[in-house]
mmCIF file with all atom_site columns, C-alpha atoms in Angstrom:
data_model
loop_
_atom_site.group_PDB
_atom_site.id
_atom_site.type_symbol
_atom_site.label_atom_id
_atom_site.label_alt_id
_atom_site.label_comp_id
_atom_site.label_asym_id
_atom_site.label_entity_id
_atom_site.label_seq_id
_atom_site.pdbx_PDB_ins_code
_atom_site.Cartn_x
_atom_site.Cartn_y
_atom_site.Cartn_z
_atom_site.occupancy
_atom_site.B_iso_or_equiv
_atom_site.pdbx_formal_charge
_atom_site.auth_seq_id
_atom_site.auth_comp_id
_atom_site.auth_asym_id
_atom_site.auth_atom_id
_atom_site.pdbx_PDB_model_num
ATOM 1   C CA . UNK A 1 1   ? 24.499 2.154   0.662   1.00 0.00 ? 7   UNK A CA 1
ATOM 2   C CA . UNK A 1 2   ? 22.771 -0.409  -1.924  1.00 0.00 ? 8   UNK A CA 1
ATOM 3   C CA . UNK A 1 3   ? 27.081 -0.704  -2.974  1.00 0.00 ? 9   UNK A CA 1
ATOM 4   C CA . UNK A 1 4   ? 28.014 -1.852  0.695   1.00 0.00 ? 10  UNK A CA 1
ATOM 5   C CA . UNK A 1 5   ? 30.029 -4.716  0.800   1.00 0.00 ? 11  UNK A CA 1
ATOM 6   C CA . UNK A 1 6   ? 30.978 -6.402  4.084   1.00 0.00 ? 12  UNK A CA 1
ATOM 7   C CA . UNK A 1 7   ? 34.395 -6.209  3.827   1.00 0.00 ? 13  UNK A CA 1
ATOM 8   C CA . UNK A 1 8   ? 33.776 -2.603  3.971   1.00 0.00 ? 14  UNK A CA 1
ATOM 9   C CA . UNK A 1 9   ? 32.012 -3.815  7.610   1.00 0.00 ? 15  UNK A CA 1
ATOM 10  C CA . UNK A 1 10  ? 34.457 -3.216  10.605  1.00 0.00 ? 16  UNK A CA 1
ATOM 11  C CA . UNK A 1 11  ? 32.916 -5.072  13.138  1.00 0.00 ? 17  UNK A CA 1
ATOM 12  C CA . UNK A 1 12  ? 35.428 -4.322  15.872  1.00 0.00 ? 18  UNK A CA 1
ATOM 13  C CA . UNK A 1 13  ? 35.461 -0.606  15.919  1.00 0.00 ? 19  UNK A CA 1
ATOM 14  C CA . UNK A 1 14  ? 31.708 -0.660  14.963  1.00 0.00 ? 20  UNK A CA 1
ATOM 15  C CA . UNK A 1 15  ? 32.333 1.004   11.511  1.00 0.00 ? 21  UNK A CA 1
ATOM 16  C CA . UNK A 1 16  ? 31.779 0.844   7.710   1.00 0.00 ? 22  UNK A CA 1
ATOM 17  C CA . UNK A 1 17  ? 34.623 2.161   5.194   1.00 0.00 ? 23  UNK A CA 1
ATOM 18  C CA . UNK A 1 18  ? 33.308 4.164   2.178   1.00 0.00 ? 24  UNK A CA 1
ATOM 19  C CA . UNK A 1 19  ? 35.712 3.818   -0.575  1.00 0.00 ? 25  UNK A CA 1
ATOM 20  C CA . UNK A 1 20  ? 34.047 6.531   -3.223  1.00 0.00 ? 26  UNK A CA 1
ATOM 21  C CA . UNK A 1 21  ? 32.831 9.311   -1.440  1.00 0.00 ? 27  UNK A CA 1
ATOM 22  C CA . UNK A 1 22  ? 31.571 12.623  -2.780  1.00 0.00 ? 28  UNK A CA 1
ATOM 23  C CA . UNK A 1 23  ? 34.992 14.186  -2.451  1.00 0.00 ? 29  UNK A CA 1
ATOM 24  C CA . UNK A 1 24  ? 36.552 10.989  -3.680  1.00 0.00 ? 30  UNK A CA 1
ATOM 25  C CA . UNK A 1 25  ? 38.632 10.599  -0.224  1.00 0.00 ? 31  UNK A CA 1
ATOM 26  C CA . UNK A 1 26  ? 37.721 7.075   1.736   1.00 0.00 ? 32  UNK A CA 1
ATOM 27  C CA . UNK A 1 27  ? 35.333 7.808   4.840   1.00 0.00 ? 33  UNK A CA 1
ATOM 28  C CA . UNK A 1 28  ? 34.920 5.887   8.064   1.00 0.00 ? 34  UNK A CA 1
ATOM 29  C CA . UNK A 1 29  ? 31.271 5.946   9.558   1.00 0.00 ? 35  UNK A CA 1
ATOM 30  C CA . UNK A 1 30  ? 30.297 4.472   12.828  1.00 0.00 ? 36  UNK A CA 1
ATOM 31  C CA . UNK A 1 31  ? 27.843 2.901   13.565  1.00 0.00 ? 37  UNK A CA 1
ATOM 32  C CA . UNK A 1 32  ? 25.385 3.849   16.136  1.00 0.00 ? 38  UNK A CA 1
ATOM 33  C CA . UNK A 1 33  ? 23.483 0.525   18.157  1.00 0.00 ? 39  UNK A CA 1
ATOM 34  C CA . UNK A 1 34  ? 20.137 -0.050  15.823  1.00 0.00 ? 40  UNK A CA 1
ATOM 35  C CA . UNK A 1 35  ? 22.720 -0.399  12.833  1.00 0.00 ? 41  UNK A CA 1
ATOM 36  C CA . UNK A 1 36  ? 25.562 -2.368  14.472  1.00 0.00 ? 42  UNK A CA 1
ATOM 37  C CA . UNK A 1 37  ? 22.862 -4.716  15.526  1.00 0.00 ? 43  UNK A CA 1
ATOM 38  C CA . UNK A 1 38  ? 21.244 -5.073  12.115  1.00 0.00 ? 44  UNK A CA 1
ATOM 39  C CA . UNK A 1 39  ? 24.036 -5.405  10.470  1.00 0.00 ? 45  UNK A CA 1
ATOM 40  C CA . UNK A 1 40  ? 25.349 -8.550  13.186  1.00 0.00 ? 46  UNK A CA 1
ATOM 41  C CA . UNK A 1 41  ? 21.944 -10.084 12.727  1.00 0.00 ? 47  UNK A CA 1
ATOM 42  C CA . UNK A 1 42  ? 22.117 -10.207 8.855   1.00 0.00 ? 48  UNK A CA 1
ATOM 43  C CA . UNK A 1 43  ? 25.693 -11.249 8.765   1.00 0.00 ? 49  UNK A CA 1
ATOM 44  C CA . UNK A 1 44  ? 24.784 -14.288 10.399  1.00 0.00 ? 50  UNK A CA 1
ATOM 45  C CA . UNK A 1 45  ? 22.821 -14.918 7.262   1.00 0.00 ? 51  UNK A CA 1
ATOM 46  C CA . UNK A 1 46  ? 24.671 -13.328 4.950   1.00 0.00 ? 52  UNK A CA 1
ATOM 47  C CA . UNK A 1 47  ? 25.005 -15.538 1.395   1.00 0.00 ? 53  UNK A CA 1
ATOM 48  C CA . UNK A 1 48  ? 29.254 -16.021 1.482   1.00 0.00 ? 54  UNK A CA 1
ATOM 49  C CA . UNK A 1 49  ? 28.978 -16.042 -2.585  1.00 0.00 ? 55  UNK A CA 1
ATOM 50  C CA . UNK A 1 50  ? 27.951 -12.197 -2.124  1.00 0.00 ? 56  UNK A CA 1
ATOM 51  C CA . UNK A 1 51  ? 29.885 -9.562  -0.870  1.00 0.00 ? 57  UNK A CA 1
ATOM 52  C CA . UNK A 1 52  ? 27.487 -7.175  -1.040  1.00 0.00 ? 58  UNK A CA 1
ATOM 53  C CA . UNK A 1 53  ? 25.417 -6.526  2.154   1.00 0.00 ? 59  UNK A CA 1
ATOM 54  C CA . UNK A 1 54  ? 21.998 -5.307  0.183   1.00 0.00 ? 60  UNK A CA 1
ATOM 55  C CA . UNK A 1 55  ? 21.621 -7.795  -2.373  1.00 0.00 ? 61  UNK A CA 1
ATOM 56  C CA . UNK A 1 56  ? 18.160 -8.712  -4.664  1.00 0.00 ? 62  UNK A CA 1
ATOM 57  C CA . UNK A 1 57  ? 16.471 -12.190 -4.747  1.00 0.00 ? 63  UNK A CA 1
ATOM 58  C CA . UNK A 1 58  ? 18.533 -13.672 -7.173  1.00 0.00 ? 64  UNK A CA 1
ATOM 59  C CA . UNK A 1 59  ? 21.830 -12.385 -5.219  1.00 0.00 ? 65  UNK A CA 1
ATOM 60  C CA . UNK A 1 60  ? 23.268 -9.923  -6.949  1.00 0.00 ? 66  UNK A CA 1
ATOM 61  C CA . UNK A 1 61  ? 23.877 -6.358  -5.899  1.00 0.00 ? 67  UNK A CA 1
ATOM 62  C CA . UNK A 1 62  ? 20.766 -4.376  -5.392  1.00 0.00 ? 68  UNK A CA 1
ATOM 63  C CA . UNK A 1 63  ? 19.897 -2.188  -8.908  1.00 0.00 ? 69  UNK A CA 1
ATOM 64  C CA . UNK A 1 64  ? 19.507 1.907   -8.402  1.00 0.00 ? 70  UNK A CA 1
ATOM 65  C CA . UNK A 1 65  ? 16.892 1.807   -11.444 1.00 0.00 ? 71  UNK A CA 1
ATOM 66  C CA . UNK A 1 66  ? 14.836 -1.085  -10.580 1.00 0.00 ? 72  UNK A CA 1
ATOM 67  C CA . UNK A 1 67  ? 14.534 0.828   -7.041  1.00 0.00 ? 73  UNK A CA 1
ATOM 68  C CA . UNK A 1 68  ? 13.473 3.643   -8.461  1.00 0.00 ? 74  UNK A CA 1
ATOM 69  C CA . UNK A 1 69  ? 10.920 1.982   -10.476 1.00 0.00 ? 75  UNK A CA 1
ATOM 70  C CA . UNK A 1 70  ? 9.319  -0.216  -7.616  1.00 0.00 ? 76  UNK A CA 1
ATOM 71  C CA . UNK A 1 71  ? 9.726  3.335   -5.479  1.00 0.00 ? 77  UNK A CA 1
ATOM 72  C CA . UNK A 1 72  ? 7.880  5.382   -8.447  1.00 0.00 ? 78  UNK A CA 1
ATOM 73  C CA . UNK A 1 73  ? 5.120  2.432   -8.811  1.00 0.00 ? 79  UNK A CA 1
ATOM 74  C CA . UNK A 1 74  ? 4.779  2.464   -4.745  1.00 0.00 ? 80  UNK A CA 1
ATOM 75  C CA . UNK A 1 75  ? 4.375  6.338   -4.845  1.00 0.00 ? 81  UNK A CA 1
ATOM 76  C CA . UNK A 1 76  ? 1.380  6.266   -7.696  1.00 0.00 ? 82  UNK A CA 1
ATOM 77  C CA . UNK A 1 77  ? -0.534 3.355   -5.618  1.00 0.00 ? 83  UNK A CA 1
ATOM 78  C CA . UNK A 1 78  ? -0.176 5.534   -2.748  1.00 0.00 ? 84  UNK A CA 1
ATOM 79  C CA . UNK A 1 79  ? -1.485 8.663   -4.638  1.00 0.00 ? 85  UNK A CA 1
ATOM 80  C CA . UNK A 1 80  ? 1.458  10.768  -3.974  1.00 0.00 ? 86  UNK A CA 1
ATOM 81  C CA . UNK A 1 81  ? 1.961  13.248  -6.355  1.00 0.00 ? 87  UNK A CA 1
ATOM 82  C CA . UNK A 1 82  ? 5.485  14.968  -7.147  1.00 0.00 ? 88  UNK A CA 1
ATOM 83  C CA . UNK A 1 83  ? 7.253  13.183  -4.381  1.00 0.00 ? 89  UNK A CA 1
ATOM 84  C CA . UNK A 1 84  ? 10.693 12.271  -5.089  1.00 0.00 ? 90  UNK A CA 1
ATOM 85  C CA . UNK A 1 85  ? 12.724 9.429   -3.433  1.00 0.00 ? 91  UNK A CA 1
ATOM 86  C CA . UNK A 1 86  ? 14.876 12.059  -2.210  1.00 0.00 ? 92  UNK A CA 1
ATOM 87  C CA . UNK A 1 87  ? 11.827 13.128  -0.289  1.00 0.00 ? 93  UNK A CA 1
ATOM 88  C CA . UNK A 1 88  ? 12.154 10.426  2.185   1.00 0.00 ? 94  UNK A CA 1
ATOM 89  C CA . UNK A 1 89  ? 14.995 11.810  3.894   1.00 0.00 ? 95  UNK A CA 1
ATOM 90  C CA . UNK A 1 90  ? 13.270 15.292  4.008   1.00 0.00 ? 96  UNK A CA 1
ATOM 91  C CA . UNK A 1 91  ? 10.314 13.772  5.603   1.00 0.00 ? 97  UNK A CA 1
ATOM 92  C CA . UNK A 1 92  ? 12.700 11.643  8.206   1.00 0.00 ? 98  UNK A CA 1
ATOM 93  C CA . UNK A 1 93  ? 14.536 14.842  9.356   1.00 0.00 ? 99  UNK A CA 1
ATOM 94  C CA . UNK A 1 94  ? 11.012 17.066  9.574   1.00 0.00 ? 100 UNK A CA 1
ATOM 95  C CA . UNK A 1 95  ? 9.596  13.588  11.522  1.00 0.00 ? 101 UNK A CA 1
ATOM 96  C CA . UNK A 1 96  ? 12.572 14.158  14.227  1.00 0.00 ? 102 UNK A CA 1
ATOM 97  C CA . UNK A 1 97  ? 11.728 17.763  14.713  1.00 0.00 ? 103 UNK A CA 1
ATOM 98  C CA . UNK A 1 98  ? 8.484  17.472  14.694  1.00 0.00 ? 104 UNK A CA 1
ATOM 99  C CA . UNK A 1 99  ? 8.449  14.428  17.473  1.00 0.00 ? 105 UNK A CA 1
ATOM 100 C CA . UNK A 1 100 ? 11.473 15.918  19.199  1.00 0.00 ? 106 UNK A CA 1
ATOM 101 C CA . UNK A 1 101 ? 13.476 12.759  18.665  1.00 0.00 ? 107 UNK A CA 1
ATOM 102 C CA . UNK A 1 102 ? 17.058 13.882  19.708  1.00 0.00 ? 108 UNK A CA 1
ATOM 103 C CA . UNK A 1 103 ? 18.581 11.060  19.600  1.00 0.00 ? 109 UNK A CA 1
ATOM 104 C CA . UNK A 1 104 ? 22.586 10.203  19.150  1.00 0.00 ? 110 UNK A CA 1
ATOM 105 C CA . UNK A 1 105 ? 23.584 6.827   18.363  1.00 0.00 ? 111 UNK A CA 1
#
């Protein structure tokens, strides 16, 4: 996601185009509400030097390892121990279960 550029955004069928996918064949995703209208709102502001959608306070595309080190220096603050930023998406999915959110965008 951190890669997304906004030509990749299809406004008008609500979707995003992922060029390099695991399998290496292009997938189209739609895009439920909450993430259509995020995406609209930051478009508005979008910096037109950027393509990327995610990019870092000096406006270049967002970097995996200085996300994992800001995530890994969040997690020891917070006292977590072994938890893996992989873990998030563990803990979303058990979250739905657990507060029955059945939700389809």
């Amino acid at each position: 996601m951190f890669s997304l550029q906004w030509a990749r955004v299809d406004f008008s069928r609500k979707t995003i185009i992922i060029q390099e996918s695991k399998n290496g064949k292009p997938r189209t995703i739609p895009l439920d509400r909450v993430a259509f209208d995020i995406l609209a709102e930051k478009s508005k502001i979008r910096n037109i030097k950027y393509d990327f959608v995610f990019i870092s306070r000096i406006g270049t595309k967002i970097n995996c390892h200085n996300l994992r080190r800001i995530f890994n220096i969040a997690v020891k603050k917070a006292g977590l121990q072994n938890f893996r930023f992989h873990d998030l998406r563990h803990t979303l999915f058990s979250s739905i279960f657990k507060w029955e959110i059945f939700w389809v965008g």
